[in-house]
mmCIF file of C-alpha atoms and ligand atoms in Angstrom:
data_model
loop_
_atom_site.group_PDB
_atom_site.id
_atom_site.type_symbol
_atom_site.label_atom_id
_atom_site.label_comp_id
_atom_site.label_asym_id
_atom_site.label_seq_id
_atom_site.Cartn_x
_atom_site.Cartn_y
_atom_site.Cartn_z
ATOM 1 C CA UNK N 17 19.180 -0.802 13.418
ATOM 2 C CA UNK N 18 16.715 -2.003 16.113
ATOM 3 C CA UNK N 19 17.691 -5.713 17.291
ATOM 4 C CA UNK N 20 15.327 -8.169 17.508
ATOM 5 C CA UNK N 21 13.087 -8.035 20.461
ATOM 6 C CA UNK N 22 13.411 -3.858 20.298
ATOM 7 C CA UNK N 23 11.664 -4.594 16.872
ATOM 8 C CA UNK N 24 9.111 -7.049 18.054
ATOM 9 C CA UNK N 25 8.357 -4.801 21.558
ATOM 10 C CA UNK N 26 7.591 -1.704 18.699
ATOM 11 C CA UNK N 27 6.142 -3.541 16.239
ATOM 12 C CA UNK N 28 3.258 -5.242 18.076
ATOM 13 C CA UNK N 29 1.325 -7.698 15.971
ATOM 14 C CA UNK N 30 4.405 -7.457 13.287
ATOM 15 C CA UNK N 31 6.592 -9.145 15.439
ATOM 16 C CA UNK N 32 4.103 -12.036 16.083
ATOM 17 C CA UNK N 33 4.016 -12.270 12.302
ATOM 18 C CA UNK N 34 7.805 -12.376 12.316
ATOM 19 C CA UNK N 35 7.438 -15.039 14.854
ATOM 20 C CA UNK N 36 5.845 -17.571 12.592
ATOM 21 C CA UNK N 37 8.541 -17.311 10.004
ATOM 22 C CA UNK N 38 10.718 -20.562 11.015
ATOM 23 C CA UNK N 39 7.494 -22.742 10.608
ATOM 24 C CA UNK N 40 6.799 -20.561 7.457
ATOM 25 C CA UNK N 41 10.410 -21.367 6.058
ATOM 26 C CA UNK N 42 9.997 -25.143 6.312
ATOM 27 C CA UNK N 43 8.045 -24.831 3.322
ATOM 28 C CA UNK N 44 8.443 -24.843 -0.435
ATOM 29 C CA UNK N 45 9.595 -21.920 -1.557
ATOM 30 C CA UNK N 46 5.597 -21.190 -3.534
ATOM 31 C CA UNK N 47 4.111 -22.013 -0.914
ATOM 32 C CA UNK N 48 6.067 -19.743 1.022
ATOM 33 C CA UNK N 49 5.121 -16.893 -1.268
ATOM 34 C CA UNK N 50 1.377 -17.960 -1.083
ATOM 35 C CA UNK N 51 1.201 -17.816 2.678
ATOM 36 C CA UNK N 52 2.247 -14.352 2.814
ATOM 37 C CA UNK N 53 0.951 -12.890 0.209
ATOM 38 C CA UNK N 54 -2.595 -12.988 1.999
ATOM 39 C CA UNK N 55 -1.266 -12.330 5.358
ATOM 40 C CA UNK N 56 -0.434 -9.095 6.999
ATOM 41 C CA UNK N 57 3.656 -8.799 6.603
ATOM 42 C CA UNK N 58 6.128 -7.136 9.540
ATOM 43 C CA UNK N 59 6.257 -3.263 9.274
ATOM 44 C CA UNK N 60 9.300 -2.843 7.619
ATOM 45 C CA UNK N 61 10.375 -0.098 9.748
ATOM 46 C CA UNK N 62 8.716 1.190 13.553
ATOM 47 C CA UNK N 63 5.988 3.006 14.564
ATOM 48 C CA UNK N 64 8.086 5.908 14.941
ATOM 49 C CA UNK N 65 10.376 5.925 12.085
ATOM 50 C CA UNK N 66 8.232 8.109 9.493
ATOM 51 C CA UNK N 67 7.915 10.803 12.152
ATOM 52 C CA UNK N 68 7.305 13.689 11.901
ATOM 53 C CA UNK N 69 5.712 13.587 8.592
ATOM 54 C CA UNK N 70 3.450 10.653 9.789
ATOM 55 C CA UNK N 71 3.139 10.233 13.974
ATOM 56 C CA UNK N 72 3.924 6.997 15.387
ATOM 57 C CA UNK N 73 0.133 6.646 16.635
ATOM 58 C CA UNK N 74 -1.452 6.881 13.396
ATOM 59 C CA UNK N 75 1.006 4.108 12.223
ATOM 60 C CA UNK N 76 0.201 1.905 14.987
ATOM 61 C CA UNK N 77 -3.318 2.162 14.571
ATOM 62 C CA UNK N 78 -2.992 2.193 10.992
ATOM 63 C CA UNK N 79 -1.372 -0.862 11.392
ATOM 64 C CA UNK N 80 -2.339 -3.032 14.153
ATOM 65 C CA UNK N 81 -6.406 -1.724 13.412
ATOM 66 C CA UNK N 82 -7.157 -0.951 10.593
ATOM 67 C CA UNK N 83 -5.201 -2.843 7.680
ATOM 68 C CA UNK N 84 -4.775 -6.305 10.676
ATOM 69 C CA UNK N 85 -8.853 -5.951 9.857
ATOM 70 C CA UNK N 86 -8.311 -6.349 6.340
ATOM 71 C CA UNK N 87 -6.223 -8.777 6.220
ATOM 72 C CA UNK N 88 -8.590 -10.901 8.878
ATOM 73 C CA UNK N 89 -11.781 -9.902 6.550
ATOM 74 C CA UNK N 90 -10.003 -11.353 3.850
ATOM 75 C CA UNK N 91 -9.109 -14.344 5.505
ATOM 76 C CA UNK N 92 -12.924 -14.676 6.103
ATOM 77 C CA UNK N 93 -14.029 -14.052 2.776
ATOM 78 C CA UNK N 94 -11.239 -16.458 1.641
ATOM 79 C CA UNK N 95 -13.066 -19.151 3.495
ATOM 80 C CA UNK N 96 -16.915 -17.888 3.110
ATOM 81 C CA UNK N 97 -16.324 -17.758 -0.842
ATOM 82 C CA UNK N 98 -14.054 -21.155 -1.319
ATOM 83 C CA UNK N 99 -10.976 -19.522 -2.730
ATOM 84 C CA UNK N 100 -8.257 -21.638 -3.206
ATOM 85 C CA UNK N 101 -5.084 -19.550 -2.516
ATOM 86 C CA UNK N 102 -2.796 -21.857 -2.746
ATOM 87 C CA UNK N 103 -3.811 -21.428 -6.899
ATOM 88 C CA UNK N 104 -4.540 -17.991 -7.159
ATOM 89 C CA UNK N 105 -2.799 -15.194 -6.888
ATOM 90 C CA UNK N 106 -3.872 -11.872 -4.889
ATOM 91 C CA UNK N 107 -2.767 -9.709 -7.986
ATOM 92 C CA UNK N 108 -4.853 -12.468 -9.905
ATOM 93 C CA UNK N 109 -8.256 -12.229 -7.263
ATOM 94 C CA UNK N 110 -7.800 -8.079 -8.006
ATOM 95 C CA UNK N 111 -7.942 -8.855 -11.798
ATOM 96 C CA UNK N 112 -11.016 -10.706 -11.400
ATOM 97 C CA UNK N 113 -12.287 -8.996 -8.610
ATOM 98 C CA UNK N 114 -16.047 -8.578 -9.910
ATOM 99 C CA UNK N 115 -17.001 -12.109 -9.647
ATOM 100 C CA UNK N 116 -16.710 -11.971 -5.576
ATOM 101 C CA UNK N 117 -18.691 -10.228 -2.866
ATOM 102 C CA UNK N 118 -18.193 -6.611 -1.917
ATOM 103 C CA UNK N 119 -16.642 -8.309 1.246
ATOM 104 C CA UNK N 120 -13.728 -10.033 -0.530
ATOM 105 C CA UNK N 121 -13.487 -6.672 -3.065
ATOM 106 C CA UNK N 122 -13.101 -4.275 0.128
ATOM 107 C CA UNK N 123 -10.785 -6.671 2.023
ATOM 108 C CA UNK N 124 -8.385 -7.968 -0.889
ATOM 109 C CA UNK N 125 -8.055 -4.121 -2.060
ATOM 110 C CA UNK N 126 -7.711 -3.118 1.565
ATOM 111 C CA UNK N 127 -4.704 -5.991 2.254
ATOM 112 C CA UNK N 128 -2.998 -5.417 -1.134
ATOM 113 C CA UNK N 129 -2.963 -1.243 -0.781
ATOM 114 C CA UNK N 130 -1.915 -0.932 2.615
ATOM 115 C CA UNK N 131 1.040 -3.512 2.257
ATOM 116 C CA UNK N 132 2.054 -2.000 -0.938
ATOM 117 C CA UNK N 133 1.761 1.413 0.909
ATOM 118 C CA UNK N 134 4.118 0.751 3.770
ATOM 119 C CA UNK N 135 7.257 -0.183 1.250
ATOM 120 C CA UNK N 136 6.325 2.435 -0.573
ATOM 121 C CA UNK N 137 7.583 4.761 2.153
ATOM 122 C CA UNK N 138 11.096 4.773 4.227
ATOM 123 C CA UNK N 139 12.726 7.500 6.114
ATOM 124 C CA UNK N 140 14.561 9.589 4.588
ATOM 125 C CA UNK N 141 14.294 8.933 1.097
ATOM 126 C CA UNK N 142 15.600 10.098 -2.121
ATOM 127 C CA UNK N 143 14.067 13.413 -2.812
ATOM 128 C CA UNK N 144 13.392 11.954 -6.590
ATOM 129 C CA UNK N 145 13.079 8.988 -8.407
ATOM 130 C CA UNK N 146 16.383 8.473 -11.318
ATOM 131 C CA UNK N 147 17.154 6.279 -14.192
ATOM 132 C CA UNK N 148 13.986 4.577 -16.668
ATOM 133 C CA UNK N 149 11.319 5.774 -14.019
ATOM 134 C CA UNK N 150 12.604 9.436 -13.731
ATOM 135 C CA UNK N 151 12.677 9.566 -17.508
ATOM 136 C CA UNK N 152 8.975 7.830 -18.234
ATOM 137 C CA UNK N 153 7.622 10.634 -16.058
ATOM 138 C CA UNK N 154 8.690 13.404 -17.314
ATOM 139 C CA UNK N 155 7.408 11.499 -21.103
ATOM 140 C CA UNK N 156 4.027 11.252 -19.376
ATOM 141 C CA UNK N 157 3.896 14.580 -17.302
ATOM 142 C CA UNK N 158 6.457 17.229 -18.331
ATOM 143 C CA UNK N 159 8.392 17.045 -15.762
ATOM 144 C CA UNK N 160 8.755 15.573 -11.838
ATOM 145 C CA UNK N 161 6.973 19.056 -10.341
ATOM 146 C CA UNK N 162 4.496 18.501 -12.658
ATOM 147 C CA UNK N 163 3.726 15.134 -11.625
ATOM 148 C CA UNK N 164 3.524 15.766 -8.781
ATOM 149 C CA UNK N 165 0.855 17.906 -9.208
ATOM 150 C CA UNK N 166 -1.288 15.829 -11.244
ATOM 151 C CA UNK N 167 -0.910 13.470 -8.307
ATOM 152 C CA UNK N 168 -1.583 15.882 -5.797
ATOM 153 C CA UNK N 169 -4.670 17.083 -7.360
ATOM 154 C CA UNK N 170 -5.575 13.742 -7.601
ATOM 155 C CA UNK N 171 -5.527 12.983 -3.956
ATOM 156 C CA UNK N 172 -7.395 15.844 -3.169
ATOM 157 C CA UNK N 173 -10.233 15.641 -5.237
ATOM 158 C CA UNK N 174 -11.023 11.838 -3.964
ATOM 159 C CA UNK N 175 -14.336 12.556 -2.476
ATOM 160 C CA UNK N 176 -14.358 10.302 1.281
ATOM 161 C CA UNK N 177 -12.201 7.614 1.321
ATOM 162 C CA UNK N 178 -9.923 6.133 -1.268
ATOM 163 C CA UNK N 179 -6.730 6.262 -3.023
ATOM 164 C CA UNK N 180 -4.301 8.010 -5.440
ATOM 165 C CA UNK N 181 -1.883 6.076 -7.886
ATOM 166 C CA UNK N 182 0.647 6.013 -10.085
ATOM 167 C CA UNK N 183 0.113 2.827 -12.282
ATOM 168 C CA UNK N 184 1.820 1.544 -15.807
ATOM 169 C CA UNK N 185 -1.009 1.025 -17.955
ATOM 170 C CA UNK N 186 -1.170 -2.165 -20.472
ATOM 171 C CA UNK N 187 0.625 -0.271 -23.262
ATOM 172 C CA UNK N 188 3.767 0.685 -20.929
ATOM 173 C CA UNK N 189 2.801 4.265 -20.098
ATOM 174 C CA UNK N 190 2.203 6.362 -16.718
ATOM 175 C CA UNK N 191 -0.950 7.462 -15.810
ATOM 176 C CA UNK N 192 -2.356 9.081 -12.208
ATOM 177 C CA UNK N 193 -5.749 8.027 -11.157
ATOM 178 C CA UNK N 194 -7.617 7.869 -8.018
ATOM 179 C CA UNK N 195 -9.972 5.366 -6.480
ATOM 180 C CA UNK N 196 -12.823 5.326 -3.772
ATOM 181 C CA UNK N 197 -12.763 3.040 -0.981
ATOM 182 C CA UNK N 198 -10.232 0.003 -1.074
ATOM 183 C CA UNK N 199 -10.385 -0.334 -4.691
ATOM 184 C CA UNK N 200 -7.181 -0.171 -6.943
ATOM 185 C CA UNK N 201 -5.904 0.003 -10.921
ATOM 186 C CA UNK N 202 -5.391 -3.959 -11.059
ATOM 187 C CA UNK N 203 -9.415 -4.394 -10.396
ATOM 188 C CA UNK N 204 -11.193 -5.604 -13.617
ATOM 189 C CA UNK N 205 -14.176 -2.604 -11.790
ATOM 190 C CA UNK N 206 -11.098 0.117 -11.989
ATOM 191 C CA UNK N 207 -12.085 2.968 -14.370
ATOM 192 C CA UNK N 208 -8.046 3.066 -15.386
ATOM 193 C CA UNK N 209 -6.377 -0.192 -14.900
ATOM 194 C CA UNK N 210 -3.042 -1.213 -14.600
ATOM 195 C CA UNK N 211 -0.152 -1.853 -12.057
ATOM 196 C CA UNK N 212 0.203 0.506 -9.306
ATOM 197 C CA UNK N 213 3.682 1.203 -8.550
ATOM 198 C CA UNK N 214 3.132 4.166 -6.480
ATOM 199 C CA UNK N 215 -0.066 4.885 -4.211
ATOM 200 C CA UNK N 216 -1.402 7.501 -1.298
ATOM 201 C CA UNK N 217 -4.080 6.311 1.352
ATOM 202 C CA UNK N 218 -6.145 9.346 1.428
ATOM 203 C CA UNK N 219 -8.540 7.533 4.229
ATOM 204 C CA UNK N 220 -8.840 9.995 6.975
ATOM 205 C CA UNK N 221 -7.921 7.118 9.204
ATOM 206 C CA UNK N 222 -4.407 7.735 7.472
ATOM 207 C CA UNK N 223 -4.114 11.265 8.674
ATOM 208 C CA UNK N 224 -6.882 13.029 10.954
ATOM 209 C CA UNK N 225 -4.625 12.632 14.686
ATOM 210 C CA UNK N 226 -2.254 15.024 12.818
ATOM 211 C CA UNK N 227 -3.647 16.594 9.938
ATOM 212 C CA UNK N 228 -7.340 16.608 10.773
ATOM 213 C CA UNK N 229 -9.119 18.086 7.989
ATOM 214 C CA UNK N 230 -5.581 19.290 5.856
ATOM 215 C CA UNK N 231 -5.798 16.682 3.556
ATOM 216 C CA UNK N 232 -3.357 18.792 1.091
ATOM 217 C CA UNK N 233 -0.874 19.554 4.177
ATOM 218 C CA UNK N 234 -0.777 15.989 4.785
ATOM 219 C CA UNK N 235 -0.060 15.253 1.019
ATOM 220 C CA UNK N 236 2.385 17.418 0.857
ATOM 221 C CA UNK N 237 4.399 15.950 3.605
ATOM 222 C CA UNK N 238 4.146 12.686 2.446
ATOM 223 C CA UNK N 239 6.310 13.148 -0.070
ATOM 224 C CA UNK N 240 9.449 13.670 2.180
ATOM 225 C CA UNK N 241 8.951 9.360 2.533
ATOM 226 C CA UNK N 242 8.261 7.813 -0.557
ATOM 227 C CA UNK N 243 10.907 5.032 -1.179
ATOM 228 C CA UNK N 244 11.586 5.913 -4.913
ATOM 229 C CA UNK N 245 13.780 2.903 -4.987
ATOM 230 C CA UNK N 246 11.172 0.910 -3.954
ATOM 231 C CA UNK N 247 8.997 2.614 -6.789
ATOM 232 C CA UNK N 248 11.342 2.039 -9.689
ATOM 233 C CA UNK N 249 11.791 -1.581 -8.928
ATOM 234 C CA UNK N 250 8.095 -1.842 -8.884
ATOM 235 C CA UNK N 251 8.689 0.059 -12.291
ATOM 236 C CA UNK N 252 10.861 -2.141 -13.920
ATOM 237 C CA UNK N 253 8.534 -4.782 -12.654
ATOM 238 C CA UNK N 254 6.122 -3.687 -14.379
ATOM 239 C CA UNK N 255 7.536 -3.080 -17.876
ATOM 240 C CA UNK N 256 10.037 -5.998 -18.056
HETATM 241 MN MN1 LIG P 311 -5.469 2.971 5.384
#
């Protein structure tokens, strides 16, 4: 484990955000929740720590550029359009996401994705997901390999920018889908909606210093980091 200032030296704007915490903690414990859940969060790991599968200067600038502008746009748009976040929830704005600007759509999809993507992937996983979630995919897909096809496939046929998912639809079941840009399954716009519990950037901001155009090789390597533990909480979340 990295101590302290090791974290805050790699970590960059993270460990400013870290910084803030004791003033953060003095607060209620909703309030608490509030603040963070429209501000950029620590990285929960360093720049280096998904290497080689993901280099350590596409996570910084991944990081510190592109989703830090996201999170500041949607600061901005929280201000420009009156929300109140102190009463609604960013899972909540998502749901309802067609009665704001394309500014507050591209920002609150941009903050929510890319801090749900960064738990979504540790080093050194699990190779697999186990227990309820293991068991619901293979109901919805056949089996893991085939899921991860579907999701695969899914990624790659994304025209420009955007995203692949996993998401629990209403009725409890898995489905894959993909969206362009910074959208997502909660948005009330999202041709299939539901919860995300698993999702793939496939911006080429995400993967062009390594990859370049190999979209699939860089898929294909991103599955030696997803945090399956992280996904089946997010699972049981979901269908609780
Ligand atoms: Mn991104």
């Amino acid at each position: 484990m990295q101590n302290r200032r090791q974290f805050i030296k790699t970590t960059g704007k993270a460990g400013m955000a870290m910084a803030t915490l004791p003033i953060l903690s003095k607060m209620s414990p909703s309030a608490f929740s509030q603040v963070n859940e429209y501000t950029q969060q620590p990285l929960p790991y360093g720049y280096t720590a998904l290497e080689p599968f993901i280099d350590a200067l596409t996570m910084e600038i991944h990081y510190t550029k592109h989703a830090a502008a996201y999170a500041k746009n949607l600061a901005d748009a929280v201000v420009a359009e009156k929300l109140d976040t102190s009463t609604t929830s960013l899972t909540d704005l998502l749901k309802n996401i067609s009665h704001y600007s394309p500014k507050m759509r591209n920002n609150a999809g941009g903050h929510y994705n890319h801090e749900l993507f960064w738990q979504l992937m540790k080093p050194a996983p699990a190779t697999a997901p186990s227990g309820a979630l293991a068991e619901a995919i293979t109901k919805a897909f056949g089996s893991f390999d085939a899921f991860k096809t579907a999701f695969g496939d899914a990624s790659k046929a994304r025209f420009g920018s955007g995203w692949a998912w996993l998401l629990v639809k209403a009725d409890g079941s898995l489905a894959v889908s993909s969206t362009p840009n910074q959208d997502n399954p909660l948005m009330d716009i999202a041709e299939t909606k539901g919860s995300p519990i698993l999702g793939l950037d496939v911006w080429e901001h995400a993967y062009y210093l390594k990859y370049q155009n190999k979209r699939a090789d860089y898929i294909n390597a991103w599955w030696n980091l997803v945090n399956w533990e992280f996904v089946q909480k997010k699972y049981a979340e979901a269908t609780h």
